[in-house]
XYZ file of C-alpha atoms in Angstrom:
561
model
C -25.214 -22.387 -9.744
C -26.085 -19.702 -7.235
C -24.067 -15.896 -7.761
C -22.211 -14.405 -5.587
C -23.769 -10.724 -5.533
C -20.488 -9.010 -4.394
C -18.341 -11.351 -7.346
C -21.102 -9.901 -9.954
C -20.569 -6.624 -8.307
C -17.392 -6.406 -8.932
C -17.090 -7.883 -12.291
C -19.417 -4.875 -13.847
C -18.032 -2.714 -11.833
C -14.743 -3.802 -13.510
C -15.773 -4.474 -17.644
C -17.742 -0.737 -16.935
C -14.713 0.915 -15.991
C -12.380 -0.796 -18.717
C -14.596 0.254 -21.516
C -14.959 4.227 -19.670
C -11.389 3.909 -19.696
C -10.726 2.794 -23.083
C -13.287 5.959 -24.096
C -11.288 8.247 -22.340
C -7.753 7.314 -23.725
C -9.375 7.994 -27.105
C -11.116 10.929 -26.256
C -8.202 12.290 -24.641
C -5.762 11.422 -27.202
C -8.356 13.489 -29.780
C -7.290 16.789 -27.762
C -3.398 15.976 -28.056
C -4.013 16.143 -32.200
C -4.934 19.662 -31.351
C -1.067 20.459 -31.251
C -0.820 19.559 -34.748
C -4.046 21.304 -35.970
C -6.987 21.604 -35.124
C -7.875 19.429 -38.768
C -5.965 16.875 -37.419
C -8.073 17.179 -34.444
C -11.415 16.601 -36.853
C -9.850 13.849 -38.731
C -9.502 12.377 -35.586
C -12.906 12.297 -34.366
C -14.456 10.930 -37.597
C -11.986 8.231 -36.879
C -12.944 7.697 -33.129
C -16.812 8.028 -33.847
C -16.506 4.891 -35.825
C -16.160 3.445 -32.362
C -18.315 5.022 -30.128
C -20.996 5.892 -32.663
C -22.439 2.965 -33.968
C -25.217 1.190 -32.449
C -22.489 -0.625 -30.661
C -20.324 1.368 -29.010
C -23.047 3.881 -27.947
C -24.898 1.320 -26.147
C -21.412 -0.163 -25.180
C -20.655 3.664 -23.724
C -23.745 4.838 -22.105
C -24.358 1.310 -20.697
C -20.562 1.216 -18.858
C -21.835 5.343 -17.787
C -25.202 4.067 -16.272
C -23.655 1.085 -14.797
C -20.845 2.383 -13.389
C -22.902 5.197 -11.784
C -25.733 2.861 -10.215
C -22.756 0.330 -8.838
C -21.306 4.192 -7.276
C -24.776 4.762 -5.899
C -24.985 1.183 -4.257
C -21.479 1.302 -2.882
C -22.413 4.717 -1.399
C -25.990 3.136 0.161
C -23.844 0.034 1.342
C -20.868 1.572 3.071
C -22.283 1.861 6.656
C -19.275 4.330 7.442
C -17.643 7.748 6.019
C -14.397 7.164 7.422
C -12.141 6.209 4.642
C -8.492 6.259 3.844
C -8.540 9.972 1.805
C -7.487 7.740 -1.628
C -11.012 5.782 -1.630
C -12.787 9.100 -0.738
C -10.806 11.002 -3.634
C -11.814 8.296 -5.889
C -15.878 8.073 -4.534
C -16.103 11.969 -4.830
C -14.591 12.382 -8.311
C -16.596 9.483 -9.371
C -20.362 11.222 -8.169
C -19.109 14.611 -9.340
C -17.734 13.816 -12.774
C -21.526 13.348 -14.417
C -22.549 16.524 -13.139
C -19.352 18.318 -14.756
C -19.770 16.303 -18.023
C -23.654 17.232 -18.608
C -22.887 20.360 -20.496
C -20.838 18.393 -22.448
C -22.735 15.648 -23.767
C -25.807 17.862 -23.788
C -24.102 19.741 -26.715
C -22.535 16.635 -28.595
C -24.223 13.279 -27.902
C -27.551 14.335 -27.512
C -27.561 17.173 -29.842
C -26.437 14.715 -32.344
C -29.124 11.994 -31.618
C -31.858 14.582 -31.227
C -31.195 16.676 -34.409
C -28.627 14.631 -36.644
C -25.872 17.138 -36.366
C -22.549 15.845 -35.407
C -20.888 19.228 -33.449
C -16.998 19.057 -34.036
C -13.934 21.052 -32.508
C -14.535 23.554 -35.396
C -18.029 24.733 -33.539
C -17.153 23.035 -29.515
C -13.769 25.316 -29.524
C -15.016 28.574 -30.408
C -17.298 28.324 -28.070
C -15.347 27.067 -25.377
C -12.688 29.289 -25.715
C -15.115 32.392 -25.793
C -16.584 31.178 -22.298
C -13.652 31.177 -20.134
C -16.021 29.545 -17.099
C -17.188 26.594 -19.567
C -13.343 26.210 -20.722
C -12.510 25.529 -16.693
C -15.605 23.569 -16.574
C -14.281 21.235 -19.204
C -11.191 20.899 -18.053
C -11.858 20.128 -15.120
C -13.928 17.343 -16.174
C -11.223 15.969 -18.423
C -8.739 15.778 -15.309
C -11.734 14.780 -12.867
C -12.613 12.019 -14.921
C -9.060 10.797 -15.541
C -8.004 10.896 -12.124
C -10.889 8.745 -11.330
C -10.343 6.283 -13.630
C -6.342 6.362 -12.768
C -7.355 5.470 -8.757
C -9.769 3.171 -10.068
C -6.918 0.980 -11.723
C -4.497 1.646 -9.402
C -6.771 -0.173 -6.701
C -7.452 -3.201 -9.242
C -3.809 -3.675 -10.364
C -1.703 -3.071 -7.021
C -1.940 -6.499 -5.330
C -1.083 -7.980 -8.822
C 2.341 -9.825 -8.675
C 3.461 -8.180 -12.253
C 2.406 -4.495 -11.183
C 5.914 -3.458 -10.112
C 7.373 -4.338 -13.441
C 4.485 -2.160 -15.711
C 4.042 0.850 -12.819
C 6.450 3.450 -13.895
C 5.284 3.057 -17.590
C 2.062 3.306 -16.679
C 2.276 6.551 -14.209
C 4.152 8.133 -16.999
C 0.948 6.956 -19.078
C -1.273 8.582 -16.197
C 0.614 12.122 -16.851
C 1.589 12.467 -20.259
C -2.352 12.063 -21.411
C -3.790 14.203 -19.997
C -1.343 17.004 -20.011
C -1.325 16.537 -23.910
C -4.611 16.871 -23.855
C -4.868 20.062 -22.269
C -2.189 21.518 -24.080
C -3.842 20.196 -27.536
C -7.474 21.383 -26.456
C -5.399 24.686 -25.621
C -3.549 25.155 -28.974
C -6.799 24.341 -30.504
C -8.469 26.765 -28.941
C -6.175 29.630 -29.512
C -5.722 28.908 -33.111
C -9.445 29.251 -33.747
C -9.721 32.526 -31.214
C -12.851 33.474 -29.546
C -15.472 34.104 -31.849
C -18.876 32.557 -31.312
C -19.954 30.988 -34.159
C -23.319 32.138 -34.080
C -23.943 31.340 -37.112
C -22.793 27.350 -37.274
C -23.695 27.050 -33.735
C -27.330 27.943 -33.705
C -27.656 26.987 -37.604
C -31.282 25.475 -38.750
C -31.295 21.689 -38.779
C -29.664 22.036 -34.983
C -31.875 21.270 -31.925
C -33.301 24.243 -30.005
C -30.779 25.948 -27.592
C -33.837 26.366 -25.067
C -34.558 22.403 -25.477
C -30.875 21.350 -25.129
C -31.196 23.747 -21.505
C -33.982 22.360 -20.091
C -32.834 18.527 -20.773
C -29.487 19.730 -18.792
C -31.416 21.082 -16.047
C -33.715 17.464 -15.786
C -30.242 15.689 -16.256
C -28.799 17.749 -13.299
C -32.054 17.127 -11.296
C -32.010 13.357 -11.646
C -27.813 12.970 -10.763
C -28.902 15.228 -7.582
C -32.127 13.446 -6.761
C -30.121 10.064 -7.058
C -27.192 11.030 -4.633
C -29.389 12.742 -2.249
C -32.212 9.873 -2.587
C -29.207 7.992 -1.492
C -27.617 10.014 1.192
C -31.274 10.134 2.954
C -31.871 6.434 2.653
C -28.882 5.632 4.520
C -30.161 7.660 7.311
C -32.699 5.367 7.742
C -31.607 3.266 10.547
C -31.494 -0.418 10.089
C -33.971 -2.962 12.368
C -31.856 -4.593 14.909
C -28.236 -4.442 16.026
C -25.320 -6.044 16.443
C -22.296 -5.801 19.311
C -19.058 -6.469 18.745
C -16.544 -6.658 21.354
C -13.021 -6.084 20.989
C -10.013 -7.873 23.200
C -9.576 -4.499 24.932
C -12.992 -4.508 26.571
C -14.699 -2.013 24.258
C -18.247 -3.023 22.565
C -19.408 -1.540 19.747
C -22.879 -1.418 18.397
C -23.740 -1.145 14.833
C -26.790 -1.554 12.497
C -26.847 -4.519 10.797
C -25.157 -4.579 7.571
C -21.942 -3.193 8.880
C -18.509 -5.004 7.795
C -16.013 -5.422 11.129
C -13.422 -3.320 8.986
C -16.265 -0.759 8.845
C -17.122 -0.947 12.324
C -13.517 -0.451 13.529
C -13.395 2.516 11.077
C -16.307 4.117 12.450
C -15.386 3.545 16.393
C -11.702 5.193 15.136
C -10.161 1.639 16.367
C -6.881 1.316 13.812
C -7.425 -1.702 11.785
C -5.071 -3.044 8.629
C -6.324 -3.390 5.675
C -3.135 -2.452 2.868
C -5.887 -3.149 0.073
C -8.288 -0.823 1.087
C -11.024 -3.547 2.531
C -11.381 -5.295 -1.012
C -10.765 -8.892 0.110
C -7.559 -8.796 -1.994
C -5.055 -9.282 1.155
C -5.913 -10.707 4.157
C -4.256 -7.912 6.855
C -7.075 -6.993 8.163
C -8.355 -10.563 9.334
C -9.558 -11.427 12.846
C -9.782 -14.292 15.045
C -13.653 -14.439 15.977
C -13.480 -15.317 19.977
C -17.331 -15.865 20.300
C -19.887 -16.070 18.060
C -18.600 -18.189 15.684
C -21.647 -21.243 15.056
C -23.797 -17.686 14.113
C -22.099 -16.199 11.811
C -22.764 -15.733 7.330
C -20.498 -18.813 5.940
C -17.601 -16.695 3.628
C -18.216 -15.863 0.337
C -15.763 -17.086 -2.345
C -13.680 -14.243 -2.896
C -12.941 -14.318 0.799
C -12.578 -18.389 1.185
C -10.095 -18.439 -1.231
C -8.052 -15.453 0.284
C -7.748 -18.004 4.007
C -7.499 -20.992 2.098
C -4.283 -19.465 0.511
C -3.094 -18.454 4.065
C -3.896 -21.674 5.427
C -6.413 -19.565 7.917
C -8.089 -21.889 10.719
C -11.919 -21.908 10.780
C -12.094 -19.244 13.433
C -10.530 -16.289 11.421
C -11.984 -14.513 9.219
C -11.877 -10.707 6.719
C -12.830 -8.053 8.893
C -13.943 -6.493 5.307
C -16.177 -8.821 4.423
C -17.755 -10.249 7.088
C -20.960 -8.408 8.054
C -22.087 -10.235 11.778
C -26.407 -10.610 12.139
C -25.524 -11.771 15.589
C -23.396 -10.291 18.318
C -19.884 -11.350 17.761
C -16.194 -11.017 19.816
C -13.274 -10.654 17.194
C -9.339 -10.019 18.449
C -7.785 -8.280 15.401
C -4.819 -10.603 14.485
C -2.367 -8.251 12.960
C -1.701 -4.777 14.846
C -2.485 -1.077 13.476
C 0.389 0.656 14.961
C 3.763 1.678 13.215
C 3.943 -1.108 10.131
C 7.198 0.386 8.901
C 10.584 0.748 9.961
C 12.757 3.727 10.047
C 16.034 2.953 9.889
C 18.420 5.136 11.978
C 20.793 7.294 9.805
C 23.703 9.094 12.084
C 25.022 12.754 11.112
C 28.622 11.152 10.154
C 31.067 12.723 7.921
C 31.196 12.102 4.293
C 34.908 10.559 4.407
C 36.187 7.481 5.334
C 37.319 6.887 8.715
C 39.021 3.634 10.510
C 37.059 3.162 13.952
C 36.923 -0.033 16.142
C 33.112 -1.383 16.379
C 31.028 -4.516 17.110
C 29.055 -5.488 14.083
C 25.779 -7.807 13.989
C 24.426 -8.984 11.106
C 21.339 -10.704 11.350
C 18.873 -13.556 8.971
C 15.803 -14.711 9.533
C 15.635 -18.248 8.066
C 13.958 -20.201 5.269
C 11.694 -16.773 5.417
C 11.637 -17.241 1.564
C 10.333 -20.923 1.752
C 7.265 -19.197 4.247
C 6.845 -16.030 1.937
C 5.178 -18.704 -0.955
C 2.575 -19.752 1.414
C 1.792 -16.153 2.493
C -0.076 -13.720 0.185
C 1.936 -10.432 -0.657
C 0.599 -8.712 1.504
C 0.701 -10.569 4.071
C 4.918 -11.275 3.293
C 5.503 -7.784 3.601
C 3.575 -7.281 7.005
C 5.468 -9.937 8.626
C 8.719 -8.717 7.258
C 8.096 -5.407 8.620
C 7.305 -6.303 12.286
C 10.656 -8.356 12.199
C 12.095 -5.929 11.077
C 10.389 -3.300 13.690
C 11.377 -5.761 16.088
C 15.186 -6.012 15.091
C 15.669 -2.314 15.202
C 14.198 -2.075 18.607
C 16.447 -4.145 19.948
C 19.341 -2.471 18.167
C 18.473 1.331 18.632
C 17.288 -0.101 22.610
C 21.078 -1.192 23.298
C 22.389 1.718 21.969
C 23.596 0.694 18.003
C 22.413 1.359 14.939
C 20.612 0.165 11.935
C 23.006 0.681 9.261
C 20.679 -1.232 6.468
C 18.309 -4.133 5.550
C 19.428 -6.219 2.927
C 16.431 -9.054 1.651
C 15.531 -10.740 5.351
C 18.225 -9.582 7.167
C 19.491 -6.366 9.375
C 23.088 -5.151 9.568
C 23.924 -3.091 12.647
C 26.910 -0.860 14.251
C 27.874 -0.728 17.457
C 30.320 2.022 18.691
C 29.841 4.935 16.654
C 30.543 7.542 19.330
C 31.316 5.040 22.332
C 34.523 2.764 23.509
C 34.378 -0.649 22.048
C 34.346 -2.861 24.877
C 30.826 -0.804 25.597
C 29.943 -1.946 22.068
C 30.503 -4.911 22.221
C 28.224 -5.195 25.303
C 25.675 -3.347 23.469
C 25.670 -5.743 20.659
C 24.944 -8.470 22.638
C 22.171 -7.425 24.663
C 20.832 -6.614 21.180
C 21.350 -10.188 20.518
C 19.720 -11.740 23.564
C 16.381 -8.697 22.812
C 16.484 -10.534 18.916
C 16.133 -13.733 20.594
C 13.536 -12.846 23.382
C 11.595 -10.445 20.638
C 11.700 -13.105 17.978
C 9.702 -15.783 20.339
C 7.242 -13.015 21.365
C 6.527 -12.635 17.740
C 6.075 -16.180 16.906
C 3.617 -16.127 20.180
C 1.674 -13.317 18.310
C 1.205 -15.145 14.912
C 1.395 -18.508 16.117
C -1.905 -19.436 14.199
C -0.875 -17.604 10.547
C 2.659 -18.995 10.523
C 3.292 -22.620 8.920
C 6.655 -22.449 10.707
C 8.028 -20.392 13.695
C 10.210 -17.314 13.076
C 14.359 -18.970 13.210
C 17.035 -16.463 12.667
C 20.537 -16.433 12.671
C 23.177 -14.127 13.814
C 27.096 -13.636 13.176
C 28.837 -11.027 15.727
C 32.277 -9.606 15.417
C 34.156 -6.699 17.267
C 37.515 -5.245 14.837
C 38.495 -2.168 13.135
C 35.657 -1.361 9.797
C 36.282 1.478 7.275
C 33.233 4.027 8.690
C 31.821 6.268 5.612
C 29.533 7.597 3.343
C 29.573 5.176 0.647
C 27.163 4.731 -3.026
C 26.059 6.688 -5.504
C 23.473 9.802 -5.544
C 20.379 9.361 -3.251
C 21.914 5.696 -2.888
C 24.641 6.221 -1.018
C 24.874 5.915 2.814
C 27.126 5.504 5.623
C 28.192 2.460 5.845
C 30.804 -0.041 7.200
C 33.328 -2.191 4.811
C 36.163 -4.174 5.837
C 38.028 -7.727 7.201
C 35.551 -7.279 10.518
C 32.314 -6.359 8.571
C 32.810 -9.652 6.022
C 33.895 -11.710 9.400
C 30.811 -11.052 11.050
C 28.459 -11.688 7.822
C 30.424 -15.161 7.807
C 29.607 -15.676 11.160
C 25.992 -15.730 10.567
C 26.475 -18.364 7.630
C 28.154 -20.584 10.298
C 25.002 -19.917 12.847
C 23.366 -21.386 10.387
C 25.433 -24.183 9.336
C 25.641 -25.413 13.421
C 21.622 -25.021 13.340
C 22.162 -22.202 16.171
C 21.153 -18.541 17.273
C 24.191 -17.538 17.392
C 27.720 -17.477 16.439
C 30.118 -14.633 17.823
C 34.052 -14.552 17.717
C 35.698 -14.525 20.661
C 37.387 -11.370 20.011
C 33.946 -9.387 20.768
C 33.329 -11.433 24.001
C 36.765 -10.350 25.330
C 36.053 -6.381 24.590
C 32.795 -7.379 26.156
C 34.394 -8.586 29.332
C 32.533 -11.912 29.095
C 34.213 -15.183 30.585
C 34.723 -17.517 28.070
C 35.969 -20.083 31.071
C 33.779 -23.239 30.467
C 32.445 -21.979 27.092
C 33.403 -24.369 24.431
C 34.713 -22.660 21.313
C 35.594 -23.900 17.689
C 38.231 -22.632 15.433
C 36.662 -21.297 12.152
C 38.307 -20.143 9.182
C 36.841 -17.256 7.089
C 37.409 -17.341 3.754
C 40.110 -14.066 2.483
C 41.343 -14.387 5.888
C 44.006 -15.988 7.356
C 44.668 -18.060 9.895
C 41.255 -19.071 12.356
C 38.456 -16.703 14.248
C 37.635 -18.605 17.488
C 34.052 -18.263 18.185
C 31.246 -19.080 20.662
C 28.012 -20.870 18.687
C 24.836 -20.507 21.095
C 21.809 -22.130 20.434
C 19.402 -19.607 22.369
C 21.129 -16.282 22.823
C 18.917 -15.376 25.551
C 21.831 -17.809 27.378
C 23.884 -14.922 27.419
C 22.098 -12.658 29.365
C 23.681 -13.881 32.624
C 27.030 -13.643 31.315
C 26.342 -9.897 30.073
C 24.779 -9.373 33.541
C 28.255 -10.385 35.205
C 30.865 -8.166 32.865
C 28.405 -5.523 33.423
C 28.627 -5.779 37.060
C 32.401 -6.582 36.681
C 32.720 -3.415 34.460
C 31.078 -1.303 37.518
C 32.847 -2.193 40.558
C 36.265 -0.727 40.121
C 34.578 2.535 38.869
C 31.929 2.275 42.446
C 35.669 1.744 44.402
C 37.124 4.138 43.188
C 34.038 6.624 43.854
């Protein structure tokens, strides 16, 4: 069976940083016995060293430090560009500049101890430390270095797991409670032993030389900066050949060979998704390959199994991982600009307040049937440019996006205008929904199993306008007879397998004929008596109609001009 290089990669890269991580948690948790005592402290590392310093666990250790440092190295020699989103270059810098802050450090225990036999403690480190106020920053800066490396490090392996949510407040509480008792304990330590050097314990016979402990941190030094800059040097050296890729917009790039498409686009300063960070772990930064295709690298099995589980055709593939020999044209499938959605939040008052208003509420259907054949990621992208799309339309016509609830939009019409101009508004917003959601099944017509469907209720009454919740939860909002008729409007769009299903009552503010327009008597449930209302199939039908109260609407005011 043939390895994947990048699957081994990642898998030592992985089992390195567990076990660094594990050693730090212990090692940090040491320090926080310092608020008890500093013998606490002591008792604690003769516990811990029956971990890290037998045969073992020192070759466990030092192995997971070597590895882990090479695999940085190679990542740094591999990545063809800088430009990085600031968390992956937080987590690449700490990374290279944790050994050099942690030299001093191991100089005086680890090696110390395998050179000479003496096992330093916190009764000889803290003295010292505390006496040397620029060592004392030096260490703790390595303790919070280190941890904050190892935090992003996890963060980027456990965030596209489906259970994170449920274990990621526990766990960022975890992420600042350890090390801040750490400091503190390191700190009480410190201060209960004062600053005295113990000169005596410290430089004790049986101890190796202070002048051989110096010069093997000054060759440790010179090998960590030899390494990175053997490495920064070597990627200067331009690869043979190289490669143009050509985007839909008419620009080429050319790169050395070697470079990913994600890493090209980054490089160029083209926008490009990737949510995971380019780790083959989502599939937002994919790309349908327009030419080139027959030449390129067949995908590796990490990314295979990422378009298998999207159902991906044979011409798309991860901008992140593919890395063209041959010149290649690529259209980027999902779009860079503004992924979220702001949702429009009007100055109102804080009380209630009876106003007259068209209300649209808005579902997209079986959307939870096509999020289980989409990766997370991927679910969330599409929801968002639905949702971008929705509140376009709505903040275009003039209403507002009161709030999204699952797959679906509520909006206001009429907040500081007549309602009859509401109710036009809302249903230009309903004929934009209906144009907007076709464009968008144009856009993704090769990632979606099944086209975009929504369904809309519409309904123009009196609502109770206010600020309504609890704390940072509570928002103005709409509640009343017209607010639940519309949301049972849209249940009945659905039931007649249509667009659209708005009460009469709006069309008539809206100054739309319903001459010729067949309408069915509905009854909402709490309500009495029936809503008439118009079920459309394809709401853009209703543009003419709009079009002729709007023009209806106009003349008197243009005759009486």
């Amino acid at each position: 069976m043939r390895l994947d290089p990048s699957r081994v990669r990642k898998r030592l890269h992985l089992a390195s940083g567990l076990i660094l991580g594990v050693f730090l948690l212990t090692h940090f948790s040491n320090h926080a016995l310092g608020l008890i005592s500093v013998q606490a402290m002591e008792r604690g590392r003769l516990t811990f060293n029956l971990l890290w310093r037998n045969p073992l666990g020192g070759i466990a250790l030092y192995g997971a430090l070597a590895v882990h440092f090479v695999l940085a190295l190679e990542a740094l020699y591999r990545r063809q560009t800088l430009r990085m989103p600031w968390k992956e270059k937080l987590k690449i810098v700490s990374g290279l500049a944790m050994p050099f802050l942690l030299v001093g450090h191991v100089t005086a225990t680890r090696i110390d101890w395998v050179l000479s036999g003496y096992s330093a403690g916190y009764y000889d480190l803290l003295p010292y430390l505390w006496g040397k106020p620029i060592d004392r920053l030096d260490q703790s800066l390595a303790l919070l270095l280190a941890w904050a490396h190892g935090c992003l490090g996890f963060w980027f392996w456990l965030r596209p797991k489906p259970w994170y949510p449920r274990i990621a407040l526990p766990l960022y509480t975890l992420a600042l409670m350890v090390p801040l008792l750490a400091l503190l304990g390191f700190a009480a330590g410190g201060r209960s032993l004062g600053a005295a050097l113990p000169s005596q314990s410290w430089f004790m016979k049986g101890r190796t030389d202070p002048a051989v402990l110096a010069e093997i941190r000054i060759a440790l030094f010179a090998g960590l900066g030899l390494s990175i800059a053997g490495v920064l040097i070597a990627r200067l050296i331009p690869m043979r050949g190289k490669v143009r890729i050509r985007y839909p917009d008419g620009r080429v790039l050319s790169v050395n060979r070697g470079f990913s498409l994600l890493e090209a686009s980054r490089a160029a300063g083209i926008p490009h998704v990737a949510i995971c960070g380019g780790r083959g772990r989502c599939s937002t930064c994919r790309v349908r390959v327009t030419e080139g295709l027959d030449r390129l690298p067949p995908a590796g099995k990490a990314e295979r199994a990422t378009l298998e589980r999207i159902n991906a055709p044979d011409n798309v593939r991860l901008a992140c991982q593919l890395k063209p020999q041959f010149d290649v044209a690529i259209a980027p499938i999902l779009g860079a600009d503004n992924i979220g959605v702001k949702v429009q939040t009007p100055e109102e008052e804080t009380g209630g307040r009876e106003r007259r208003v068209a209300l649209l509420f808005c579902d997209l259907r079986d959307f939870t049937r096509m999020s289980q054949q989409h990766l997370p990621f991927d679910t969330v992208f599409l929801l968002n440019r639905y949702f971008e799309m929705v509140g376009e339309a709505v903040e275009g016509a003039g209403g507002v996006v009161n709030k999204f609830i699952g797959d679906g939009v509520f909006a206001m019409f009429g907040l500081h205008n007549r309602l009859n101009e509401a109710s036009l508004q809302a249903l230009t917003a309903a004929t934009e929904i209906s144009h907007g959601i076709r464009l968008l099944n144009q856009r993704f017509e090769s990632e979606l199993t099944r086209p975009f469907r929504v369904a809309m209720g519409m309904h123009a009454g009196t609502a109770i306008i206010g600020r309504i919740g609890y704390g940072q939860a509570a928002a103005l909002t709409a509640v009343g007879d017209s607010v639940n008729a519309a949301s049972r409007l849209e249940g009945f769009a659905k039931e007649y397998d249509a667009e659209l299903a708005v009460s009469a009552d709006l069309l008539r503010q809206a100054g739309v004929s319903l001459e010729d327009q067949p309408t069915y008597p509905i009854s909402i449930r709490g309500r009495t008596g029936t809503l008439e209302t118009l079920i459309v199939q394809d709401a853009r039908s209703l543009a003419p109609m709009i079009e002729a109260a709007r023009k209806a609407e106009a003349t008197p005011a243009a005759e009486r001009g």
